[in-house]
MMTF fields as JSON, N, C-alpha, C and O atoms, coordinates in Angstrom:
{
  "mmtfVersion": "1.0.0",
  "mmtfProducer": "UNKNOWN",
  "numBonds": 491,
  "numAtoms": 492,
  "numGroups": 123,
  "numChains": 1,
  "numModels": 1,
  "chainsPerModel": [1],
  "groupsPerChain": [123],
  "chainIdList": ["A"],
  "bondAtomList": [4, 2, 8, 6, 12, 10, 16, 14, 20, 18, 24, 22, 28, 26, 32, 30, 36, 34, 40, 38, 44, 42, 48, 46, 52, 50, 56, 54, 60, 58, 64, 62, 68, 66, 72, 70, 76, 74, 80, 78, 84, 82, 88, 86, 92, 90, 96, 94, 100, 98, 104, 102, 108, 106, 112, 110, 116, 114, 120, 118, 124, 122, 128, 126, 132, 130, 136, 134, 140, 138, 144, 142, 148, 146, 152, 150, 156, 154, 160, 158, 164, 162, 168, 166, 172, 170, 176, 174, 180, 178, 184, 182, 188, 186, 192, 190, 196, 194, 200, 198, 204, 202, 208, 206, 212, 210, 216, 214, 220, 218, 224, 222, 228, 226, 232, 230, 236, 234, 240, 238, 244, 242, 248, 246, 252, 250, 256, 254, 260, 258, 264, 262, 268, 266, 272, 270, 276, 274, 280, 278, 284, 282, 288, 286, 292, 290, 296, 294, 300, 298, 304, 302, 308, 306, 312, 310, 316, 314, 320, 318, 324, 322, 328, 326, 332, 330, 336, 334, 340, 338, 344, 342, 348, 346, 352, 350, 356, 354, 360, 358, 364, 362, 368, 366, 372, 370, 376, 374, 380, 378, 384, 382, 388, 386, 392, 390, 396, 394, 400, 398, 404, 402, 408, 406, 412, 410, 416, 414, 420, 418, 424, 422, 428, 426, 432, 430, 436, 434, 440, 438, 444, 442, 448, 446, 452, 450, 456, 454, 460, 458, 464, 462, 468, 466, 472, 470, 476, 474, 480, 478, 484, 482, 488, 486],
  "bondOrderList": [1, 1, 1, 1, 1, 1, 1, 1, 1, 1, 1, 1, 1, 1, 1, 1, 1, 1, 1, 1, 1, 1, 1, 1, 1, 1, 1, 1, 1, 1, 1, 1, 1, 1, 1, 1, 1, 1, 1, 1, 1, 1, 1, 1, 1, 1, 1, 1, 1, 1, 1, 1, 1, 1, 1, 1, 1, 1, 1, 1, 1, 1, 1, 1, 1, 1, 1, 1, 1, 1, 1, 1, 1, 1, 1, 1, 1, 1, 1, 1, 1, 1, 1, 1, 1, 1, 1, 1, 1, 1, 1, 1, 1, 1, 1, 1, 1, 1, 1, 1, 1, 1, 1, 1, 1, 1, 1, 1, 1, 1, 1, 1, 1, 1, 1, 1, 1, 1, 1, 1, 1, 1],
  "groupList": [{"groupName": "UNK", "atomNameList": ["N", "CA", "C", "O"], "elementList": ["N", "C", "C", "O"], "formalChargeList": [0, 0, 0, 0], "bondAtomList": [1, 0, 2, 1, 3, 2], "bondOrderList": [1, 1, 2], "singleLetterCode": "X", "chemCompType": "L-PEPTIDE LINKING"}],
  "groupTypeList": [0, 0, 0, 0, 0, 0, 0, 0, 0, 0, 0, 0, 0, 0, 0, 0, 0, 0, 0, 0, 0, 0, 0, 0, 0, 0, 0, 0, 0, 0, 0, 0, 0, 0, 0, 0, 0, 0, 0, 0, 0, 0, 0, 0, 0, 0, 0, 0, 0, 0, 0, 0, 0, 0, 0, 0, 0, 0, 0, 0, 0, 0, 0, 0, 0, 0, 0, 0, 0, 0, 0, 0, 0, 0, 0, 0, 0, 0, 0, 0, 0, 0, 0, 0, 0, 0, 0, 0, 0, 0, 0, 0, 0, 0, 0, 0, 0, 0, 0, 0, 0, 0, 0, 0, 0, 0, 0, 0, 0, 0, 0, 0, 0, 0, 0, 0, 0, 0, 0, 0, 0, 0, 0],
  "groupIdList": [1, 2, 3, 4, 5, 6, 7, 8, 9, 10, 11, 12, 13, 14, 15, 16, 17, 18, 19, 20, 21, 22, 23, 24, 25, 26, 27, 28, 29, 30, 31, 32, 33, 34, 35, 36, 37, 38, 39, 40, 41, 42, 43, 44, 45, 46, 47, 48, 49, 50, 51, 52, 53, 54, 55, 56, 57, 58, 59, 60, 61, 62, 63, 64, 65, 66, 67, 68, 69, 70, 71, 72, 73, 74, 75, 76, 77, 78, 79, 80, 81, 82, 83, 84, 85, 86, 87, 88, 89, 90, 91, 92, 93, 94, 95, 96, 97, 98, 99, 100, 101, 102, 103, 104, 105, 106, 107, 108, 109, 110, 111, 112, 113, 114, 115, 116, 117, 118, 119, 120, 121, 122, 123],
  "secStructList": [7, 7, 3, 3, 3, 3, 3, 7, 1, 7, 2, 2, 2, 2, 2, 2, 2, 2, 2, 2, 2, 2, 6, 6, 6, 7, 3, 3, 3, 3, 3, 1, 1, 2, 2, 2, 2, 2, 2, 2, 2, 2, 2, 2, 7, 7, 1, 3, 3, 3, 3, 3, 1, 7, 7, 1, 1, 1, 7, 7, 2, 2, 2, 2, 2, 2, 2, 2, 2, 2, 1, 6, 6, 6, 6, 6, 1, 3, 3, 3, 3, 3, 3, 7, 7, 1, 7, 2, 2, 2, 2, 2, 2, 2, 2, 2, 2, 2, 6, 7, 1, 3, 3, 3, 3, 1, 1, 7, 7, 2, 2, 2, 2, 2, 2, 2, 2, 2, 2, 2, 2, 2, 7],
  "xCoordList": [197.162, 197.643, 196.436, 195.493, 196.475, 195.383, 195.406, 196.469, 194.198, 194.065, 193.69, 192.796, 194.393, 194.109, 193.876, 194.678, 192.772, 192.442, 192.792, 192.335, 193.609, 193.933, 193.083, 193.134, 192.295, 191.425, 191.831, 191.553, 192.491, 192.926, 193.209, 193.713, 192.891, 193.135, 194.529, 194.913, 195.282, 196.646, 197.648, 197.798, 198.318, 199.264, 200.388, 200.817, 200.875, 201.961, 201.538, 202.326, 200.305, 199.789, 199.649, 200.035, 199.098, 198.91, 200.262, 200.39, 201.257, 202.579, 203.214, 203.81, 203.092, 203.621, 202.95, 203.622, 201.634, 200.894, 201.238, 201.429, 201.316, 201.606, 202.996, 203.155, 203.992, 205.346, 205.345, 205.981, 204.637, 204.568, 203.875, 204.352, 202.76, 201.974, 202.631, 202.49, 203.336, 203.962, 205.057, 205.388, 205.622, 206.589, 205.91, 206.548, 204.623, 203.861, 203.299, 202.491, 203.706, 203.284, 201.78, 201.144, 201.225, 199.816, 199.677, 200.558, 198.577, 198.232, 197.558, 196.588, 198.063, 197.549, 196.778, 197.283, 195.551, 194.698, 194.589, 194.801, 194.257, 194.174, 192.872, 192.344, 192.366, 191.221, 191.438, 192.04, 190.931, 191.147, 189.854, 189.849, 188.75, 187.472, 186.566, 186.814, 185.515, 184.54, 183.861, 183.615, 183.558, 182.888, 183.762, 183.296, 185.043, 185.923, 186.182, 186.356, 186.21, 186.375, 185.229, 185.45, 184.005, 182.849, 182.92, 182.588, 183.342, 183.478, 184.511, 184.271, 185.656, 186.72, 186.296, 186.565, 185.641, 185.202, 184.234, 184.347, 183.296, 182.332, 183.019, 182.663, 184.0, 184.665, 185.755, 185.896, 186.527, 187.718, 187.551, 188.327, 186.551, 186.311, 187.604, 188.07, 188.176, 189.4, 189.12, 187.984, 190.171, 190.054, 190.008, 189.412, 190.648, 190.717, 190.811, 191.394, 190.231, 190.276, 190.856, 190.457, 191.804, 192.283, 191.64, 191.996, 190.688, 189.786, 189.991, 189.832, 190.343, 190.407, 188.986, 188.069, 188.793, 187.463, 187.096, 186.016, 187.988, 187.663, 188.268, 189.485, 187.385, 187.816, 186.917, 185.816, 187.389, 186.555, 185.383, 185.405, 184.369, 183.226, 182.046, 182.068, 181.035, 179.774, 179.821, 179.066, 180.709, 180.729, 182.039, 183.11, 181.954, 183.167, 183.457, 182.716, 184.53, 184.926, 183.929, 183.749, 183.274, 182.269, 181.092, 180.63, 180.608, 179.469, 179.855, 179.078, 181.046, 181.506, 181.582, 181.198, 182.075, 182.167, 180.783, 180.574, 179.83, 178.446, 177.863, 177.201, 178.112, 177.593, 178.236, 177.549, 179.552, 180.278, 179.811, 179.532, 179.724, 179.337, 177.851, 177.433, 177.06, 175.628, 175.228, 174.065, 176.169, 175.849, 176.278, 177.392, 175.412, 175.728, 177.009, 177.693, 177.336, 178.521, 179.821, 180.888, 179.747, 180.982, 181.039, 182.031, 180.021, 179.972, 181.079, 181.387, 181.681, 182.744, 184.117, 185.077, 184.212, 185.483, 185.839, 185.006, 187.063, 187.528, 187.884, 188.383, 187.622, 187.907, 188.674, 188.295, 189.758, 190.485, 190.345, 190.744, 189.786, 189.63, 190.887, 191.498, 191.265, 192.343, 191.84, 191.069, 192.285, 191.796, 192.783, 193.516, 192.783, 193.563, 192.691, 193.177, 191.397, 190.491, 190.905, 191.565, 190.52, 191.006, 190.242, 190.799, 189.027, 188.216, 188.312, 187.393, 189.417, 189.74, 188.646, 188.253, 188.145, 187.162, 185.862, 185.342, 185.343, 184.088, 184.264, 183.385, 185.394, 185.645, 185.811, 185.285, 186.539, 186.737, 185.394, 185.13, 184.56, 183.231, 182.404, 181.741, 182.434, 181.685, 182.199, 181.406, 183.519, 184.095, 183.697, 183.354, 183.743, 183.361, 181.87, 181.459, 181.059, 179.613, 179.31, 178.348, 180.133, 179.935, 180.297, 179.915, 181.039, 181.373, 182.858, 183.24, 183.706, 185.156, 185.586, 184.982, 186.642, 187.189, 188.191, 188.444, 188.76, 189.717, 189.79, 189.254, 190.467, 190.528, 191.886, 192.239, 192.647, 193.955, 193.908, 193.331, 194.519, 194.64, 195.961, 196.993, 195.921, 197.145, 197.806, 197.094, 199.098, 200.027, 199.969, 199.773, 200.14, 200.083, 201.394, 202.162, 201.629, 202.817, 202.536, 201.623, 203.301, 203.109, 203.275, 202.585, 204.188, 204.388, 203.171, 202.792, 202.55, 201.333, 200.198, 199.412, 200.117, 199.069, 199.258, 198.295, 200.467, 200.702, 200.46, 199.992, 200.779, 200.493, 198.991, 198.547, 198.209, 196.745, 196.187, 195.274, 196.732, 196.32, 196.542, 195.655, 197.727, 198.037, 197.059, 196.599, 196.745, 195.799, 194.422, 193.815, 193.942, 192.606, 192.537, 191.511, 193.595, 193.578, 193.833, 193.622, 194.278, 194.418, 193.092, 192.908, 192.165, 190.865, 190.062, 188.952],
  "yCoordList": [178.886, 179.929, 180.688, 180.08, 182.005, 182.841, 182.875, 182.897, 182.877, 182.924, 184.328, 184.96, 184.801, 186.113, 185.94, 185.32, 186.494, 186.475, 187.829, 188.866, 187.815, 189.033, 189.02, 188.07, 190.085, 190.184, 191.414, 192.549, 191.169, 192.26, 191.664, 190.546, 192.395, 191.893, 192.272, 191.867, 193.036, 193.409, 192.478, 192.488, 191.689, 190.689, 191.318, 190.732, 192.5, 193.135, 193.497, 193.367, 193.947, 194.27, 192.995, 192.959, 191.955, 190.684, 190.137, 189.69, 190.17, 189.644, 190.453, 189.88, 191.782, 192.627, 192.287, 192.105, 192.203, 191.888, 190.491, 190.292, 189.536, 188.16, 188.061, 187.408, 188.703, 188.682, 189.332, 188.833, 190.43, 191.136, 190.282, 190.186, 189.665, 188.895, 187.58, 187.132, 186.961, 185.675, 185.821, 184.859, 187.028, 187.272, 187.165, 186.822, 187.459, 187.379, 186.002, 185.83, 185.024, 183.629, 183.434, 182.685, 184.114, 183.942, 182.994, 182.93, 182.259, 181.513, 182.505, 183.158, 182.622, 183.614, 182.941, 182.034, 183.399, 182.958, 184.107, 185.264, 183.79, 184.825, 184.721, 183.632, 185.887, 185.967, 187.189, 188.174, 187.114, 188.242, 188.935, 189.761, 188.593, 189.248, 189.118, 188.312, 189.93, 189.834, 188.478, 187.924, 187.945, 186.642, 185.528, 184.71, 185.505, 184.446, 184.644, 183.669, 185.895, 186.158, 185.558, 184.94, 185.737, 185.193, 183.671, 183.1, 183.013, 181.551, 181.114, 180.187, 181.783, 181.423, 181.706, 180.903, 182.831, 183.181, 182.12, 181.701, 181.689, 180.669, 179.342, 178.67, 178.964, 177.671, 177.684, 176.72, 178.776, 178.804, 179.574, 179.374, 180.444, 181.272, 181.959, 181.671, 182.858, 183.546, 184.428, 184.831, 184.715, 185.579, 187.051, 187.874, 187.372, 188.754, 188.774, 187.877, 189.81, 189.99, 191.37, 192.367, 191.407, 192.68, 192.789, 192.054, 193.713, 193.777, 195.044, 196.153, 194.874, 196.011, 196.453, 195.632, 197.72, 198.235, 197.96, 197.441, 198.305, 198.209, 196.928, 196.742, 196.047, 194.78, 194.43, 194.966, 193.528, 193.102, 192.252, 191.719, 192.134, 191.293, 192.114, 193.345, 191.411, 192.033, 192.577, 193.485, 192.021, 192.373, 193.077, 192.476, 194.362, 195.079, 194.812, 194.087, 195.4, 195.154, 195.637, 194.995, 196.766, 197.264, 196.305, 196.001, 195.828, 194.914, 193.576, 193.005, 193.074, 191.812, 191.947, 191.034, 193.082, 193.315, 193.349, 192.765, 194.025, 194.06, 192.646, 192.314, 191.824, 190.451, 189.643, 188.939, 189.75, 189.009, 189.429, 188.579, 190.728, 191.227, 191.01, 191.048, 190.785, 190.575, 189.123, 188.839, 188.201, 186.773, 186.287, 186.579, 185.552, 185.122, 184.279, 184.339, 183.504, 182.651, 183.412, 182.918, 184.607, 185.33, 186.748, 187.449, 187.169, 188.567, 188.95, 190.133, 187.962, 188.277, 188.425, 188.818, 188.117, 188.259, 189.745, 190.572, 190.068, 191.458, 191.791, 190.939, 193.042, 193.476, 194.796, 195.743, 194.83, 196.076, 196.341, 195.516, 197.479, 197.86, 198.593, 199.336, 198.371, 199.14, 199.677, 199.017, 200.885, 201.477, 202.492, 203.142, 202.61, 203.629, 204.772, 205.688, 204.737, 205.809, 207.124, 207.126, 208.214, 209.507, 210.227, 211.145, 209.879, 210.627, 209.988, 209.296, 210.22, 209.501, 209.537, 208.48, 210.701, 210.797, 210.072, 209.297, 210.318, 209.677, 208.172, 207.4, 207.748, 206.323, 205.607, 204.512, 206.23, 205.64, 205.461, 204.411, 206.471, 206.404, 205.277, 204.541, 205.129, 204.057, 202.688, 201.772, 202.54, 201.276, 200.929, 199.784, 201.905, 201.664, 201.375, 200.541, 202.063, 201.802, 200.382, 199.76, 199.874, 198.516, 197.461, 196.298, 197.871, 196.94, 196.749, 195.975, 197.437, 197.302, 197.92, 198.876, 197.351, 197.886, 199.01, 199.837, 199.041, 200.092, 200.234, 199.414, 201.294, 201.631, 202.268, 203.273, 201.689, 202.211, 202.669, 201.997, 203.818, 204.325, 203.85, 203.861, 203.426, 203.082, 204.378, 205.29, 204.498, 203.536, 203.623, 204.698, 202.488, 202.434, 201.859, 201.245, 202.063, 201.517, 200.067, 199.814, 199.116, 197.724, 197.549, 196.733, 198.316, 198.205, 198.695, 198.091, 199.794, 200.291, 199.279, 199.074, 198.65, 197.665, 196.445, 195.987, 195.911, 194.727, 195.046, 194.193, 196.27, 196.68, 196.646, 196.175, 197.145, 197.151, 195.725, 195.402, 194.88, 193.474, 192.84, 192.173, 193.047, 192.489, 192.996, 192.225, 194.284, 194.863, 194.206, 193.827, 194.074, 193.508, 192.043, 191.59, 191.3, 189.871, 189.588, 188.464, 190.575, 190.437, 190.597, 190.058, 191.333, 191.615, 190.352, 190.408],
  "zCoordList": [297.086, 296.2, 295.639, 295.133, 295.733, 295.226, 293.708, 293.087, 293.112, 291.651, 291.208, 291.771, 290.188, 289.613, 288.12, 287.421, 287.643, 286.221, 285.622, 286.102, 284.565, 283.817, 282.556, 281.775, 282.357, 281.187, 280.383, 280.772, 279.258, 278.386, 277.017, 276.92, 275.965, 274.61, 274.102, 273.004, 274.878, 274.486, 275.16, 276.382, 274.361, 274.867, 275.687, 276.681, 275.294, 276.035, 277.46, 278.396, 277.621, 278.958, 279.782, 280.95, 279.175, 279.876, 280.339, 281.478, 279.473, 279.836, 280.965, 281.877, 280.91, 281.979, 283.312, 284.327, 283.295, 284.521, 285.026, 286.225, 284.124, 284.523, 285.169, 286.201, 284.568, 285.157, 286.543, 287.471, 286.67, 287.946, 289.002, 290.133, 288.642, 289.61, 289.991, 291.128, 289.079, 289.396, 290.445, 291.138, 290.566, 291.638, 293.001, 293.997, 293.035, 294.268, 294.53, 295.443, 293.757, 293.949, 293.765, 294.507, 292.772, 292.434, 291.258, 290.401, 291.213, 290.012, 289.073, 289.454, 287.851, 286.917, 285.788, 285.126, 285.583, 284.488, 283.494, 283.856, 282.229, 281.19, 280.416, 280.189, 280.015, 279.102, 278.224, 278.65, 276.97, 276.057, 275.642, 274.729, 276.324, 276.032, 277.256, 278.152, 277.27, 278.355, 278.391, 279.463, 277.212, 277.131, 277.709, 278.502, 277.299, 277.818, 279.309, 280.039, 279.769, 281.202, 281.999, 283.041, 281.513, 282.231, 282.319, 283.358, 281.256, 281.275, 282.31, 283.083, 282.321, 283.258, 284.692, 285.586, 284.919, 286.277, 286.807, 287.959, 285.984, 286.432, 286.744, 287.713, 285.928, 286.091, 287.166, 287.917, 287.241, 288.097, 289.415, 290.349, 289.494, 290.684, 291.181, 292.283, 290.373, 290.816, 292.028, 292.276, 292.769, 293.946, 293.549, 294.243, 292.415, 291.961, 290.44, 289.831, 289.834, 288.388, 288.099, 288.701, 287.168, 286.63, 285.257, 284.336, 285.123, 283.972, 283.155, 283.665, 281.887, 280.974, 280.653, 280.66, 280.377, 280.059, 278.603, 278.322, 277.684, 276.257, 275.689, 275.688, 275.204, 274.62, 273.447, 273.317, 272.592, 271.468, 271.951, 273.061, 271.112, 271.459, 271.938, 271.926, 272.353, 272.778, 274.207, 274.554, 275.031, 276.457, 276.781, 276.693, 277.158, 277.552, 279.035, 279.7, 279.536, 280.918, 281.95, 282.985, 281.684, 282.625, 282.728, 283.828, 281.587, 281.587, 282.215, 282.98, 281.898, 282.491, 284.01, 284.74, 284.477, 285.924, 286.549, 287.612, 285.907, 286.43, 286.534, 287.517, 285.52, 285.52, 286.647, 287.387, 286.769, 287.809, 289.193, 290.04, 289.43, 290.75, 291.044, 292.201, 290.002, 290.182, 290.389, 290.675, 290.248, 290.394, 291.779, 292.213, 292.478, 293.845, 293.956, 294.978, 292.931, 292.998, 292.796, 293.16, 292.22, 291.882, 292.454, 292.252, 293.144, 293.614, 294.59, 294.739, 295.259, 296.221, 295.574, 296.236, 294.306, 293.581, 293.502, 293.131, 293.847, 293.773, 292.325, 291.589, 291.922, 290.551, 290.583, 291.272, 289.82, 289.567, 288.077, 287.255, 287.731, 286.323, 285.873, 286.641, 284.609, 283.991, 282.662, 281.965, 282.315, 281.072, 280.526, 281.271, 279.226, 278.552, 278.084, 277.419, 278.422, 278.014, 278.676, 279.715, 278.077, 278.517, 279.599, 280.2, 279.884, 280.854, 282.23, 282.668, 282.902, 284.121, 285.183, 285.676, 285.551, 286.636, 286.279, 287.082, 285.092, 284.676, 284.505, 284.886, 283.934, 283.726, 285.063, 285.262, 285.966, 287.297, 288.0, 288.585, 287.942, 288.565, 287.962, 288.693, 286.638, 285.974, 286.411, 286.634, 286.535, 286.983, 288.406, 288.7, 289.276, 290.672, 290.792, 291.599, 289.988, 289.979, 289.496, 289.948, 288.577, 288.056, 289.101, 288.972, 290.141, 291.214, 291.458, 292.335, 290.701, 290.889, 292.215, 292.7, 292.788, 294.027, 293.76, 294.636, 292.55, 292.213, 290.702, 289.957, 290.264, 288.843, 288.564, 289.181, 287.638, 287.252, 285.804, 284.949, 285.533, 284.17, 283.572, 284.243, 282.289, 281.571, 281.1, 280.679, 281.152, 281.736, 283.263, 283.829, 283.906, 285.364, 285.891, 285.15, 287.158, 287.807, 288.202, 288.988, 287.674, 288.093, 289.61, 290.222, 290.21, 291.656, 292.432, 293.436, 291.973, 292.628, 292.474, 293.399, 291.303, 291.073, 291.968, 292.582, 292.058, 292.882, 294.362, 295.117, 294.766, 296.153, 296.411, 297.459, 295.456, 295.619, 295.593, 296.351, 294.727, 294.688, 296.053, 296.586, 296.619, 297.944, 299.006, 299.848, 298.963, 299.944, 299.811, 300.812, 298.599, 298.391, 298.778, 299.285, 298.553, 298.862, 300.326, 300.783, 301.065, 302.518, 303.238, 304.329, 302.636, 303.285, 303.497, 304.026]
}
């Protein structure tokens, strides 16, 4: 069973994503900050991370993604960034530069997201 880590400080987003992903028979892990995401990634080695950009703490989603993609043990983990920020083109570029495979703006279609998750985990 593939493991997916959802990293977001908004419980409603996490619950929506978790319900959507569990239909796909994924093991779902949760983190509510960049710091806790890094701990879980090191310990659990998820296959894919859905990472919010703006979170509480010292490490935002972009920095957490750079750290994950820069470490030999975790660099192969796929990352999809999600954000509610308003500058779509610039934010998307920053997410992809950090190492994400894709970038979704909130609000997003859960069906489009699960389709992309399936595509990335097939590779």
